[in-house]
Each structure stands twice: as structure tokens, then as C-alpha cells.
Amino acid sequence: EIVMTQSPATLSVSPGERATLSCRASQSVSSNLAWYQQKPGQAPRLLIYGASTRATGIPARFSGSGAGTEFTLTISSLQSEDFAVYYCQQYNNWPPLTFGGGTKVEIK
Amino acid sequence: EVQLVETGGGLIQPGGSLRLSCAASGFTVSSSYMSWVRQAPGKGLEWVSVIYSGDSTFYADSVKGRFTISRDTSKNTLNLQMNSLRAGDTAVYYCARAALQNYFDYWGQGTLVTVSS
């Protein structure tokens, strides 16, 4: 099973600032990595797939990078609606499909 | 427009059974990879099961032998039969459509399953 580790667990950022979230895989997942955003009481929403491709309707301030075992989600200028929990998920080696533990982006 | 609507959650005693359903619209369940993903209260996301072409299925080790995923093509629904439920199965259960490579492009709103005496 591929273990996904996200850091930090919590990120405190001021509106307008840049946020950088990390995701590490226990073995290579190539570029088969997705990012999701989840707000309280809501289902997750797909942001990024293929490590760097934005899903339909996702603003350009969200960008993904990385390959192999190290991945980054960057939010270039945080808006109020971006404060949420973010999860990475690998789909290279399955079953099982595995998620990271999440990074909570909170208002500083 | 793609929509997924889960039903069937509720309070159930340990050892009991429950059947979740997910009604899909805007696409055909039988031609898609479909998964169940759960989230325990205050915790992260955990993949539970997948069904795809030819009715192939896989399960997380934590539910193998107790849960069964299936599709009803006549109703365009995804189902999850959950038996021998444990307290650790308490979670919001989401159905999700997987795009070509098993990342999830559409999610339902979730249904809460609480296993408690």
C-alpha cells in the first residue's frame, strides 16, 4: 500500500498571501496524483489531477507540481473561500486508492 | 449535469446491516468506475471500494468480506451492502465517480452511518 503524507497538518495564512502544501508518497506514483478541497459539511471537490492539470472550473490561482514521490499544491493568493482542508490522493498503484491525511488552511 | 445522491444512512447497532444507495444522473453508472469513500467524524478520507468494467470489484482491507459493492443498471444506481457493522465503520459515506484513471471528479453529498448501541 502506498502511504501518502501531507505537511504541514495546519497552515496559517493571511488572505492574499501564497500557500504551499506538500504531499509525499512512500513510493513513486508517477504523475498519478490528485488534489481535493473540502469545506466543512461539504463533499470534497476535485482541484488538480495528473499532478498539475486543473479540473474544470478551478481558478488559475491553484497550481500543482511534482512527480514521483514529491508533490506541491500552491495557492498563489489566498481568497476567503480557499480556507478549507486539502487532500492529496494517489491513483497509480491500486487497490487501495490512498489519500493523505489532509492539510487545513486557516486564516492567520 | 452530473449528480450523485446517496441514501440509506442511519443509526445501526454493532453487528447489524445497512444498504446504501447512490442515484446517479447525467451519466451511466455501468460505464464508469464508481467508488465509495468514507470519512469518520473529524478524520480524513478513506477509500472503501470500487466497481468497474465487467463488474470487477475491489475493497479496502478494513471492509473486505463484510461490504459488497454493486450496480443496478436499470435504476442507474450504485449500492453498498454493509454487514457485520462495527463502531469503526461510523462515517459519512460518499459515492464518487472516478474519471479515466481513478481520481474522483464527482462526489455525492454523503450519507452518515452511525454504528452504536
Tab-separated table of C-alpha atoms in Angstrom, chain A residues 1 32 34 36 38 41-46 49-50 87 89-91 94-101, chain B residues 33 35 37 39 43-47 50 52 58-61 94 101-105 107-110:
chain	number	residue	atom	x	y	z
A	1	GLU	CA	0.000	0.000	0.000
A	32	ASN	CA	-0.971	9.994	-10.906
A	34	ALA	CA	-4.932	14.401	-7.441
A	36	TYR	CA	-9.105	17.897	-3.443
A	38	GLN	CA	-13.094	20.103	1.317
A	41	GLY	CA	-20.115	19.934	5.829
A	42	GLN	CA	-19.370	19.550	2.132
A	43	ALA	CA	-18.108	16.797	-0.109
A	44	PRO	CA	-14.575	17.034	-1.440
A	45	ARG	CA	-14.080	18.883	-4.723
A	46	LEU	CA	-11.515	17.901	-7.331
A	49	TYR	CA	-5.361	15.703	-11.424
A	50	GLY	CA	-2.321	14.347	-13.199
A	87	TYR	CA	-6.211	16.249	0.476
A	89	GLN	CA	-4.723	11.125	-3.453
A	90	GLN	CA	-2.645	8.690	-5.477
A	91	TYR	CA	-4.171	6.530	-8.174
A	94	TRP	CA	-4.338	0.373	-6.533
A	95	PRO	CA	-6.057	-1.135	-4.751
A	96	PRO	CA	-6.093	0.544	-2.426
A	97	LEU	CA	-6.554	4.096	-3.604
A	98	THR	CA	-4.967	6.178	-0.862
A	99	PHE	CA	-5.354	9.702	0.462
A	100	GLY	CA	-3.081	11.871	2.517
A	101	GLY	CA	-4.153	12.926	5.975
B	33	TYR	CA	-15.542	3.471	-12.392
B	35	SER	CA	-16.250	4.134	-5.677
B	37	VAL	CA	-15.192	6.773	0.079
B	39	GLN	CA	-14.869	9.919	6.344
B	43	LYS	CA	-10.952	12.493	10.255
B	44	GLY	CA	-9.621	12.240	6.724
B	45	LEU	CA	-10.833	10.436	3.633
B	46	GLU	CA	-10.661	6.654	3.336
B	47	TRP	CA	-11.343	4.760	0.123
B	50	VAL	CA	-14.561	0.336	-6.345
B	52	TYR	CA	-15.734	-1.023	-12.773
B	58	PHE	CA	-12.000	-4.247	-5.014
B	59	TYR	CA	-12.255	-3.457	-1.319
B	60	ALA	CA	-10.199	-1.884	1.399
B	61	ASP	CA	-8.825	-4.487	3.792
B	94	TYR	CA	-19.663	9.307	-0.184
B	101	GLN	CA	-7.626	6.992	-14.080
B	102	ASN	CA	-9.385	6.680	-10.727
B	103	TYR	CA	-9.301	10.179	-9.443
B	104	PHE	CA	-12.739	11.364	-8.349
B	105	ASP	CA	-14.330	14.044	-10.471
B	107	TRP	CA	-18.963	13.287	-5.430
B	108	GLY	CA	-22.318	12.893	-3.765
B	109	GLN	CA	-23.249	14.911	-0.689
B	110	GLY	CA	-22.675	11.923	1.599
